[in-house]
Amino acid sequence: DLKPAMGTLAHAPPSPLRPRKGTMAGFKSYFPTAALYTPSTAMGMFNNKAAAPASSPAAAAAGFTHPAAGFMAPSGQEYGIDYFLKGALAGGICCSVTHGALTPVDVVKTRMQLDPAKYTGMVSGFNKVIAEEGAGALLTGLAPTAFGYFVQGWFKFGGVEYFKVQASQNLTPQQTWDNRNSIYLGSSAVAEFIADIFLCPLESTRIRLVSNPAYATGMLPAMSKMVSEEGLIGAFYSGFAPILAKQVPYTMTKFAVQGIAAEKIYGSLGKTSVQMSSGENISVSLASGVVAGVAAAIVSHPADTLLSKINKAGAGGSGGMVSRLGNIAAETGMWKLCTQGLAARCVMIGTLTAGQFGIFDIVMNAVGASKFHFHDPSKPH
């Protein structure tokens, strides 16, 4: 939709940099639809541009199509490294703030998963924790939560923005629009996998502190003690498989459903994101975030329950990770894996996801970044 005139080459064939079926300047597809991609000749265009001098400045300004045409901010700003860094910063802030603020809810939810006989409900769980351990116990694990999810949010939101823009630049605007859901799913899966490598040690520490508040006095002492007792991999990555099983489907659902929900909301209003104010766009992000959060919570809940249980000392026996996970699943039962603490988690994740998308938009606006949106090229922007 946005194709700024930047110059052309007189008598030259149509620019190979125009978005087409090929990849852009050497970028390969991140997705399996190989038929959509063909080798790019973009670099050849740069190498040979001196051989076709422009006949006049006016001709030079008439038709050059930038390789990012169709994938630029409404302001005309290209999506470069500064945009991805701003997206990563906004993602880190939104995840750290929301997860940190919901630490009390997460403490009770984790206790309900680990000891359902004692913690039978959210309200009664809050009351029992406060009565037995004091109100401060509701903030157990705050440090690893806030720091861990800042790191995770940096890679997750920043990665999603990076991968979806790069994937979009490999396609024509129409192909990008037609494949937007696949781009959401693929971008979020890759970004989440990378983010979880950094999140897993901190999430393991958080769960250890929540399940046993007397284990250590804080995040760093707990991490040091866990490594000395179980080794680096055993302490921090015994839950890597379940955290992937939890986080990857969760993130794929979160971004895909939020994108679809936002699209439906904009459609019902008869406007695009460009035609709405920043406040209106934030409202759409909040509303679509609630829908996405509840859907993501349901999809990822069984793995979340397994993750909470396997990080409890001694859970699942003394075998390897797969053996322990199998023992926990057999002991718990599939129904309880899917439902234990689900209502509390839907409330938590619905609120958290809405807050994340809202804060992400606020921070992006504050740092002067115009958020990337998919757009139907057949409709006015």
CSV table of C-alpha atoms in Angstrom, one decimal:
chain,number,residue,atom,x,y,z
A,1,ASP,CA,0.0,0.0,0.0
A,2,LEU,CA,2.9,2.3,0.8
A,3,LYS,CA,5.3,2.4,-2.1
A,4,PRO,CA,7.4,5.6,-1.8
A,5,ALA,CA,9.0,6.8,-5.0
A,6,MET,CA,12.8,6.7,-4.5
A,7,GLY,CA,14.2,6.6,-8.0
A,8,THR,CA,14.4,4.4,-11.0
A,9,LEU,CA,16.8,3.2,-13.7
A,10,ALA,CA,15.8,4.3,-17.2
A,11,HIS,CA,15.2,1.5,-19.7
A,12,ALA,CA,15.9,-1.0,-16.9
A,13,PRO,CA,13.6,-4.1,-16.6
A,14,PRO,CA,11.1,-4.1,-13.7
A,15,SER,CA,12.9,-3.9,-10.4
A,16,PRO,CA,13.7,-7.4,-9.0
A,17,LEU,CA,13.4,-5.7,-5.6
A,18,ARG,CA,9.7,-5.3,-6.0
A,19,PRO,CA,7.9,-7.7,-3.5
A,20,ARG,CA,7.3,-10.9,-5.5
A,21,LYS,CA,7.4,-14.6,-5.0
A,22,GLY,CA,11.1,-14.6,-4.4
A,23,THR,CA,13.0,-14.0,-1.2
A,24,MET,CA,14.3,-10.5,-0.4
A,25,ALA,CA,18.0,-10.0,-0.9
A,26,GLY,CA,19.1,-13.4,0.4
A,27,PHE,CA,16.5,-13.9,3.1
A,28,LYS,CA,15.1,-17.4,3.2
A,29,SER,CA,11.6,-18.4,4.3
A,30,TYR,CA,11.1,-19.3,7.9
A,31,PHE,CA,8.0,-21.3,7.0
A,32,PRO,CA,7.4,-24.5,5.1
A,33,THR,CA,5.5,-23.1,2.2
A,34,ALA,CA,8.4,-23.5,-0.2
A,35,ALA,CA,6.4,-23.0,-3.3
A,36,LEU,CA,5.9,-19.4,-2.3
A,37,TYR,CA,9.6,-18.6,-2.6
A,38,THR,CA,12.1,-18.3,-5.5
A,39,PRO,CA,15.7,-17.1,-5.6
A,40,SER,CA,16.1,-13.3,-5.4
A,41,THR,CA,18.0,-11.3,-8.0
A,42,ALA,CA,18.1,-8.2,-5.8
A,43,MET,CA,21.9,-8.2,-5.3
A,44,GLY,CA,22.4,-8.4,-9.0
A,45,MET,CA,20.4,-5.2,-9.3
A,46,PHE,CA,22.7,-3.4,-6.9
A,47,ASN,CA,25.8,-4.7,-8.6
A,48,ASN,CA,24.7,-3.6,-12.1
A,49,LYS,CA,22.9,-0.3,-11.3
A,50,ALA,CA,25.8,1.7,-12.7
A,51,ALA,CA,25.3,0.2,-16.1
A,52,ALA,CA,21.9,1.8,-16.6
A,53,PRO,CA,22.2,5.5,-15.9
A,54,ALA,CA,18.9,7.4,-15.3
A,55,SER,CA,17.9,9.6,-18.1
A,56,SER,CA,16.9,12.4,-15.8
A,57,PRO,CA,16.3,13.2,-12.1
A,58,ALA,CA,12.6,13.2,-12.8
A,59,ALA,CA,12.8,9.7,-14.3
A,60,ALA,CA,15.0,8.6,-11.4
A,61,ALA,CA,12.3,9.7,-8.9
A,62,ALA,CA,9.5,7.9,-10.8
A,63,GLY,CA,9.5,4.3,-10.1
A,64,PHE,CA,12.2,2.7,-7.9
A,65,THR,CA,10.5,0.3,-5.5
A,66,HIS,CA,12.2,-0.1,-2.1
A,67,PRO,CA,12.7,-3.7,-1.0
A,68,ALA,CA,10.5,-3.0,2.1
A,69,ALA,CA,7.7,-1.5,0.0
A,70,GLY,CA,4.4,-2.6,1.5
A,71,PHE,CA,6.0,-3.3,4.8
A,72,MET,CA,6.6,0.1,6.2
A,73,ALA,CA,5.1,2.1,9.0
A,74,PRO,CA,2.3,4.5,8.1
A,75,SER,CA,4.9,7.2,8.7
A,76,GLY,CA,7.0,5.8,5.9
A,77,GLN,CA,9.7,4.7,8.3
A,78,GLU,CA,11.3,1.3,7.4
A,79,TYR,CA,11.4,-1.6,9.8
A,80,GLY,CA,15.1,-1.6,10.7
A,81,ILE,CA,17.2,-2.7,13.6
A,82,ASP,CA,16.0,0.2,15.7
A,83,TYR,CA,12.4,-0.9,15.3
A,84,PHE,CA,13.2,-4.5,16.4
A,85,LEU,CA,15.1,-3.2,19.5
A,86,LYS,CA,12.2,-1.0,20.4
A,87,GLY,CA,9.9,-3.9,20.0
A,88,ALA,CA,12.2,-6.1,22.2
A,89,LEU,CA,12.3,-3.3,24.9
A,90,ALA,CA,8.5,-2.9,24.9
A,91,GLY,CA,8.1,-6.7,25.1
A,92,GLY,CA,10.5,-6.9,28.0
A,93,ILE,CA,8.7,-4.2,29.9
A,94,CYS,CA,5.2,-5.4,29.2
A,95,CYS,CA,6.0,-9.0,30.3
A,96,SER,CA,8.0,-8.0,33.4
A,97,VAL,CA,5.3,-5.6,34.6
A,98,THR,CA,2.4,-7.9,34.0
A,99,HIS,CA,3.9,-11.1,35.4
A,100,GLY,CA,5.4,-9.2,38.3
A,101,ALA,CA,2.1,-7.6,39.2
A,102,LEU,CA,0.3,-11.0,39.1
A,103,THR,CA,2.9,-12.7,41.3
A,104,PRO,CA,0.3,-13.1,44.2
A,105,VAL,CA,-2.1,-14.8,41.8
A,106,ASP,CA,0.6,-17.0,40.5
A,107,VAL,CA,1.7,-18.0,44.0
A,108,VAL,CA,-1.8,-19.3,44.9
A,109,LYS,CA,-2.3,-20.9,41.4
A,110,THR,CA,1.0,-22.8,41.8
A,111,ARG,CA,0.1,-23.9,45.3
A,112,MET,CA,-3.2,-25.2,44.0
A,113,GLN,CA,-1.4,-27.2,41.4
A,114,LEU,CA,1.2,-28.6,43.8
A,115,ASP,CA,-1.2,-29.3,46.8
A,116,PRO,CA,-4.8,-29.3,45.6
A,117,ALA,CA,-6.0,-31.0,48.8
A,118,LYS,CA,-4.9,-28.0,50.9
A,119,TYR,CA,-5.5,-25.2,48.4
A,120,THR,CA,-8.9,-25.9,47.1
A,121,GLY,CA,-9.8,-22.5,45.6
A,122,MET,CA,-8.4,-19.1,44.7
A,123,VAL,CA,-10.0,-17.1,47.5
A,124,SER,CA,-9.4,-19.7,50.2
A,125,GLY,CA,-5.9,-20.2,48.9
A,126,PHE,CA,-5.1,-16.5,49.4
A,127,ASN,CA,-6.6,-16.6,52.9
A,128,LYS,CA,-4.5,-19.7,53.8
A,129,VAL,CA,-1.2,-18.3,52.5
A,130,ILE,CA,-1.8,-15.0,54.4
A,131,ALA,CA,-2.9,-16.7,57.6
A,132,GLU,CA,0.0,-19.3,57.7
A,133,GLU,CA,2.9,-17.3,56.2
A,134,GLY,CA,1.9,-13.6,56.2
A,135,ALA,CA,0.9,-11.3,53.3
A,136,GLY,CA,4.6,-11.1,52.2
A,137,ALA,CA,4.4,-14.8,51.1
A,138,LEU,CA,2.2,-13.7,48.2
A,139,LEU,CA,5.3,-12.0,46.7
A,140,THR,CA,7.5,-15.1,46.9
A,141,GLY,CA,9.4,-15.5,43.7
A,142,LEU,CA,8.9,-11.8,42.6
A,143,ALA,CA,12.6,-11.3,41.6
A,144,PRO,CA,13.0,-14.3,39.3
A,145,THR,CA,9.5,-13.6,37.9
A,146,ALA,CA,10.1,-9.9,37.0
A,147,PHE,CA,13.6,-10.5,35.7
A,148,GLY,CA,12.9,-13.8,34.0
A,149,TYR,CA,9.9,-12.4,32.1
A,150,PHE,CA,11.7,-9.3,31.1
A,151,VAL,CA,14.3,-11.5,29.4
A,152,GLN,CA,11.6,-13.7,28.0
A,153,GLY,CA,9.5,-10.8,26.8
A,154,TRP,CA,12.5,-9.2,25.1
A,155,PHE,CA,13.1,-12.2,23.0
A,156,LYS,CA,9.5,-13.2,22.5
A,157,PHE,CA,7.9,-9.9,21.4
A,158,GLY,CA,11.1,-8.6,19.8
A,159,GLY,CA,11.4,-12.0,18.0
A,160,VAL,CA,7.8,-12.1,16.8
A,161,GLU,CA,8.2,-8.6,15.3
A,162,TYR,CA,11.5,-9.5,13.7
A,163,PHE,CA,10.4,-12.8,12.2
A,164,LYS,CA,7.0,-11.7,11.0
A,165,VAL,CA,8.5,-8.6,9.2
A,166,GLN,CA,11.2,-10.7,7.7
A,167,ALA,CA,8.7,-13.3,6.5
A,168,SER,CA,6.5,-10.6,5.1
A,169,GLN,CA,9.3,-9.2,3.1
A,170,ASN,CA,9.7,-12.5,1.3
A,171,LEU,CA,6.2,-12.3,0.0
A,172,THR,CA,4.0,-10.0,-2.1
A,173,PRO,CA,1.6,-7.9,-0.1
A,174,GLN,CA,-1.3,-10.2,-1.2
A,175,GLN,CA,0.6,-13.3,-0.2
A,176,THR,CA,1.5,-11.8,3.2
A,177,TRP,CA,-2.2,-11.0,3.8
A,178,ASP,CA,-3.3,-14.5,2.7
A,179,ASN,CA,-0.7,-16.2,4.9
A,180,ARG,CA,-0.8,-13.9,7.9
A,181,ASN,CA,-2.0,-16.6,10.3
A,182,SER,CA,0.8,-18.9,9.3
A,183,ILE,CA,3.2,-16.0,9.8
A,184,TYR,CA,1.9,-15.3,13.3
A,185,LEU,CA,2.2,-19.0,14.2
A,186,GLY,CA,5.6,-19.6,12.8
A,187,SER,CA,7.1,-16.3,14.1
A,188,SER,CA,5.8,-16.8,17.6
A,189,ALA,CA,6.9,-20.5,17.7
A,190,VAL,CA,10.5,-19.6,16.8
A,191,ALA,CA,10.6,-16.5,19.1
A,192,GLU,CA,9.2,-18.4,22.0
A,193,PHE,CA,11.7,-21.3,21.7
A,194,ILE,CA,14.6,-18.8,21.8
A,195,ALA,CA,13.0,-17.0,24.8
A,196,ASP,CA,12.5,-20.2,26.8
A,197,ILE,CA,16.2,-21.0,26.7
A,198,PHE,CA,16.7,-17.9,28.9
A,199,LEU,CA,13.5,-18.2,30.9
A,200,CYS,CA,13.7,-21.8,32.0
A,201,PRO,CA,16.4,-21.3,34.8
A,202,LEU,CA,14.5,-18.4,36.3
A,203,GLU,CA,11.1,-20.1,36.1
A,204,SER,CA,12.6,-23.2,37.8
A,205,THR,CA,13.9,-21.0,40.5
A,206,ARG,CA,10.6,-19.2,40.9
A,207,ILE,CA,8.7,-22.5,41.3
A,208,ARG,CA,11.2,-23.9,43.8
A,209,LEU,CA,10.8,-20.8,46.0
A,210,VAL,CA,7.0,-20.8,45.7
A,211,SER,CA,6.7,-24.5,46.5
A,212,ASN,CA,9.2,-24.2,49.4
A,213,PRO,CA,9.5,-20.7,50.7
A,214,ALA,CA,12.1,-21.8,53.3
A,215,TYR,CA,14.4,-23.2,50.6
A,216,ALA,CA,16.4,-20.0,50.2
A,217,THR,CA,16.3,-16.3,51.1
A,218,GLY,CA,16.1,-15.0,47.5
A,219,MET,CA,16.7,-15.7,43.8
A,220,LEU,CA,20.5,-15.8,43.7
A,221,PRO,CA,20.9,-18.0,46.8
A,222,ALA,CA,18.2,-20.3,45.5
A,223,MET,CA,19.9,-20.7,42.1
A,224,SER,CA,23.3,-21.3,43.7
A,225,LYS,CA,21.8,-24.0,46.1
A,226,MET,CA,19.9,-25.7,43.2
A,227,VAL,CA,23.1,-26.0,41.1
A,228,SER,CA,25.1,-27.4,44.0
A,229,GLU,CA,22.4,-30.0,44.8
A,230,GLU,CA,21.3,-31.0,41.3
A,231,GLY,CA,23.8,-29.7,38.8
A,232,LEU,CA,23.2,-27.1,36.1
A,233,ILE,CA,21.0,-29.1,33.8
A,234,GLY,CA,19.1,-30.9,36.5
A,235,ALA,CA,18.4,-27.7,38.4
A,236,PHE,CA,17.5,-25.4,35.6
A,237,TYR,CA,16.5,-27.5,32.6
A,238,SER,CA,14.6,-30.5,34.0
A,239,GLY,CA,11.5,-28.5,33.1
A,240,PHE,CA,12.7,-27.4,29.7
A,241,ALA,CA,10.5,-29.9,27.8
A,242,PRO,CA,7.3,-29.0,29.7
A,243,ILE,CA,8.1,-25.3,29.5
A,244,LEU,CA,8.3,-25.6,25.7
A,245,ALA,CA,5.1,-27.7,25.7
A,246,LYS,CA,3.5,-25.0,27.7
A,247,GLN,CA,5.0,-21.8,26.3
A,248,VAL,CA,5.2,-22.5,22.6
A,249,PRO,CA,1.5,-23.5,22.1
A,250,TYR,CA,0.6,-20.7,24.5
A,251,THR,CA,2.5,-18.0,22.5
A,252,MET,CA,1.3,-19.3,19.2
A,253,THR,CA,-2.3,-19.2,20.3
A,254,LYS,CA,-1.8,-15.8,22.0
A,255,PHE,CA,-0.4,-14.0,19.0
A,256,ALA,CA,-2.6,-15.7,16.4
A,257,VAL,CA,-5.8,-15.3,18.3
A,258,GLN,CA,-5.0,-11.7,19.3
A,259,GLY,CA,-4.3,-10.9,15.6
A,260,ILE,CA,-7.6,-12.5,14.5
A,261,ALA,CA,-9.6,-10.9,17.3
A,262,ALA,CA,-8.1,-7.4,16.7
A,263,GLU,CA,-8.8,-7.8,13.0
A,264,LYS,CA,-12.5,-8.7,13.7
A,265,ILE,CA,-12.8,-5.7,16.1
A,266,TYR,CA,-11.3,-3.3,13.5
A,267,GLY,CA,-13.7,-4.8,10.9
A,268,SER,CA,-16.7,-4.3,13.1
A,269,LEU,CA,-15.7,-0.7,13.5
A,270,GLY,CA,-15.2,-0.2,9.8
A,271,LYS,CA,-11.7,1.2,10.4
A,272,THR,CA,-8.1,0.2,10.1
A,273,SER,CA,-5.4,0.7,12.8
A,274,VAL,CA,-4.1,3.6,10.8
A,275,GLN,CA,-7.4,5.4,10.9
A,276,MET,CA,-7.7,5.1,14.7
A,277,SER,CA,-6.1,7.1,17.5
A,278,SER,CA,-3.4,5.6,19.7
A,279,GLY,CA,-5.9,5.3,22.5
A,280,GLU,CA,-8.4,3.5,20.4
A,281,ASN,CA,-5.7,1.1,19.2
A,282,ILE,CA,-4.7,0.4,22.8
A,283,SER,CA,-8.4,-0.4,23.6
A,284,VAL,CA,-8.5,-2.8,20.7
A,285,SER,CA,-5.3,-4.5,22.0
A,286,LEU,CA,-6.7,-4.8,25.5
A,287,ALA,CA,-10.0,-6.3,24.3
A,288,SER,CA,-8.4,-8.7,21.8
A,289,GLY,CA,-5.8,-9.6,24.5
A,290,VAL,CA,-8.4,-10.9,26.9
A,291,VAL,CA,-9.8,-13.2,24.2
A,292,ALA,CA,-6.3,-14.4,23.3
A,293,GLY,CA,-5.2,-14.9,26.9
A,294,VAL,CA,-8.2,-17.2,27.8
A,295,ALA,CA,-7.6,-19.3,24.7
A,296,ALA,CA,-3.9,-19.5,25.3
A,297,ALA,CA,-4.5,-20.5,29.0
A,298,ILE,CA,-6.7,-23.4,28.0
A,299,VAL,CA,-4.4,-24.7,25.3
A,300,SER,CA,-1.3,-24.6,27.5
A,301,HIS,CA,-2.7,-25.5,30.9
A,302,PRO,CA,-1.8,-29.3,31.0
A,303,ALA,CA,1.9,-28.5,30.4
A,304,ASP,CA,1.7,-25.7,33.0
A,305,THR,CA,0.5,-28.1,35.6
A,306,LEU,CA,3.3,-30.6,34.7
A,307,LEU,CA,5.9,-27.8,34.9
A,308,SER,CA,4.7,-26.7,38.3
A,309,LYS,CA,4.9,-30.3,39.6
A,310,ILE,CA,8.2,-31.4,38.1
A,311,ASN,CA,10.0,-28.4,39.7
A,312,LYS,CA,8.9,-29.5,43.1
A,313,ALA,CA,11.7,-31.4,44.8
A,314,GLY,CA,11.3,-35.2,44.5
A,315,ALA,CA,8.3,-35.0,42.2
A,316,GLY,CA,8.0,-37.9,39.8
A,317,GLY,CA,10.6,-40.1,41.4
A,318,SER,CA,14.3,-40.3,40.7
A,319,GLY,CA,14.5,-41.2,37.0
A,320,GLY,CA,15.2,-39.0,34.0
A,321,MET,CA,13.1,-36.1,33.0
A,322,VAL,CA,10.8,-38.1,30.6
A,323,SER,CA,10.3,-40.8,33.2
A,324,ARG,CA,9.5,-38.3,35.9
A,325,LEU,CA,7.0,-36.5,33.6
A,326,GLY,CA,5.3,-39.8,32.8
A,327,ASN,CA,5.0,-40.6,36.5
A,328,ILE,CA,3.6,-37.2,37.3
A,329,ALA,CA,1.1,-37.5,34.5
A,330,ALA,CA,0.0,-41.0,35.6
A,331,GLU,CA,-0.3,-39.9,39.2
A,332,THR,CA,-2.3,-36.8,38.5
A,333,GLY,CA,-4.5,-38.0,35.7
A,334,MET,CA,-5.4,-36.2,32.4
A,335,TRP,CA,-8.5,-34.6,33.7
A,336,LYS,CA,-6.8,-33.0,36.6
A,337,LEU,CA,-3.8,-32.0,34.4
A,338,CYS,CA,-6.3,-30.1,32.2
A,339,THR,CA,-8.5,-28.6,34.9
A,340,GLN,CA,-6.5,-28.2,38.2
A,341,GLY,CA,-6.2,-24.4,38.7
A,342,LEU,CA,-7.6,-23.7,35.2
A,343,ALA,CA,-10.2,-21.1,36.3
A,344,ALA,CA,-7.6,-19.1,38.3
A,345,ARG,CA,-5.2,-19.4,35.3
A,346,CYS,CA,-7.8,-18.1,32.8
A,347,VAL,CA,-8.3,-15.1,35.0
A,348,MET,CA,-4.6,-14.6,35.4
A,349,ILE,CA,-3.6,-15.1,31.8
A,350,GLY,CA,-6.6,-13.2,30.4
A,351,THR,CA,-5.7,-10.2,32.5
A,352,LEU,CA,-2.0,-10.6,31.9
A,353,THR,CA,-2.2,-11.0,28.1
A,354,ALA,CA,-4.5,-8.0,27.8
A,355,GLY,CA,-2.1,-6.0,29.9
A,356,GLN,CA,0.9,-7.1,27.8
A,357,PHE,CA,-0.6,-6.1,24.5
A,358,GLY,CA,-1.8,-2.8,26.0
A,359,ILE,CA,1.5,-1.9,27.6
A,360,PHE,CA,3.4,-3.0,24.5
A,361,ASP,CA,1.5,-0.5,22.4
A,362,ILE,CA,2.0,2.2,25.0
A,363,VAL,CA,5.7,1.7,25.1
A,364,MET,CA,6.0,1.5,21.3
A,365,ASN,CA,4.1,4.8,21.0
A,366,ALA,CA,6.4,6.3,23.7
A,367,VAL,CA,9.6,5.4,21.9
A,368,GLY,CA,8.2,6.6,18.6
A,369,ALA,CA,7.8,3.2,16.9
A,370,SER,CA,4.9,2.6,14.5
A,371,LYS,CA,3.7,-0.9,15.0
A,372,PHE,CA,3.7,-3.4,12.1
A,373,HIS,CA,0.2,-4.5,11.1
A,374,PHE,CA,-0.9,-6.9,8.4
A,375,HIS,CA,-3.1,-5.1,5.8
A,376,ASP,CA,-5.4,-6.3,3.1
A,377,PRO,CA,-3.9,-4.7,-0.1
A,378,SER,CA,-7.3,-4.7,-1.8
A,379,LYS,CA,-8.6,-2.2,0.7
A,380,PRO,CA,-7.5,1.4,1.3
A,381,HIS,CA,-4.9,1.8,4.1
